[in-house]
């Protein structure tokens, strides 16, 4: 299974980074204790005797064959719990086997998790594995995410499963509710009992597909409103400042590289300037004004770029330049439609939108500065 292979690979990688090699013939490493807890790392590890506190182990093979009063934290290629654990078990390994009583909860991630007939978990179980098999008992909630889940034991609480294949054996006893999500099979043998009923949930893959279909519908609706909004803003800009708009658009064709540089400076420099102004109390109001104008600059920049393309459209179509506002806005509408459609193309579309906005911001800023500088000369 892919999950099993992945987890085994991860476990092997951890061992390699730790300098450990899972050699079965090597003698078990001696644990280090602080008088209460025990720690052991090596190729083959296990407690040397009963542990009064917690037991932490990492190695090629971890075997807990002595009673542990506290928690067990184990990582390795194989983890075997063969003696009673007083509290929780946290384990990650290629294969995890529980064949004893666990007084707390179990959290396990691995290639395969097996809770045998002699295994029991007093509280909840959370499992992530390629295959999860329960033949023992669980006193609380049981949740498993795997490729295959086989339950042939007793569970007191609710059960939540997400797997490709789910199987309830003849000895399965679930006192709570069973909720499962699967794209494949759910098998329930004669004799399997689920007191709280069985509910099938939608899988994450199905949800993603449904959300994708819904988002596509919303995306096209949003694109339509975006198109209409941009067209209205372009018409308003042309009505209020036709000469300014025309002159700014022409600058893109006349000096494209300086315009692009100014556009990048405006895009990056405006928020930087706002942050600098916020350092002093006097500058905070100006910073707020600058930040409020920033989206407008980006909008006007994009529209200026659109007007530039619209000015080139009649020549490309071998038509005469527009002589009325209505004809001009028709060309602008076609341009906006083409730009928005191309903008939906991965990578290329985003680059096109960004380039058009940067050029427009630069041209708009350049024309704005030129008009500001020309005011005193006209007044004189």
mmCIF file of C-alpha atoms in Angstrom, residues 204-214 216:
data_model
loop_
_atom_site.group_PDB
_atom_site.id
_atom_site.type_symbol
_atom_site.label_atom_id
_atom_site.label_comp_id
_atom_site.label_asym_id
_atom_site.label_seq_id
_atom_site.Cartn_x
_atom_site.Cartn_y
_atom_site.Cartn_z
ATOM 1 C CA UNK A 204 -12.932 14.356 1.266
ATOM 2 C CA UNK A 205 -12.352 13.573 -2.400
ATOM 3 C CA UNK A 206 -16.074 13.820 -3.152
ATOM 4 C CA UNK A 207 -16.282 17.054 -1.180
ATOM 5 C CA UNK A 208 -13.363 18.494 -3.117
ATOM 6 C CA UNK A 209 -15.009 17.606 -6.426
ATOM 7 C CA UNK A 210 -18.325 19.141 -5.339
ATOM 8 C CA UNK A 211 -16.586 22.255 -4.035
ATOM 9 C CA UNK A 212 -14.623 22.469 -7.275
ATOM 10 C CA UNK A 213 -17.826 22.370 -9.341
ATOM 11 C CA UNK A 214 -19.432 24.954 -7.078
ATOM 12 C CA UNK A 216 -16.275 27.028 -10.952
#
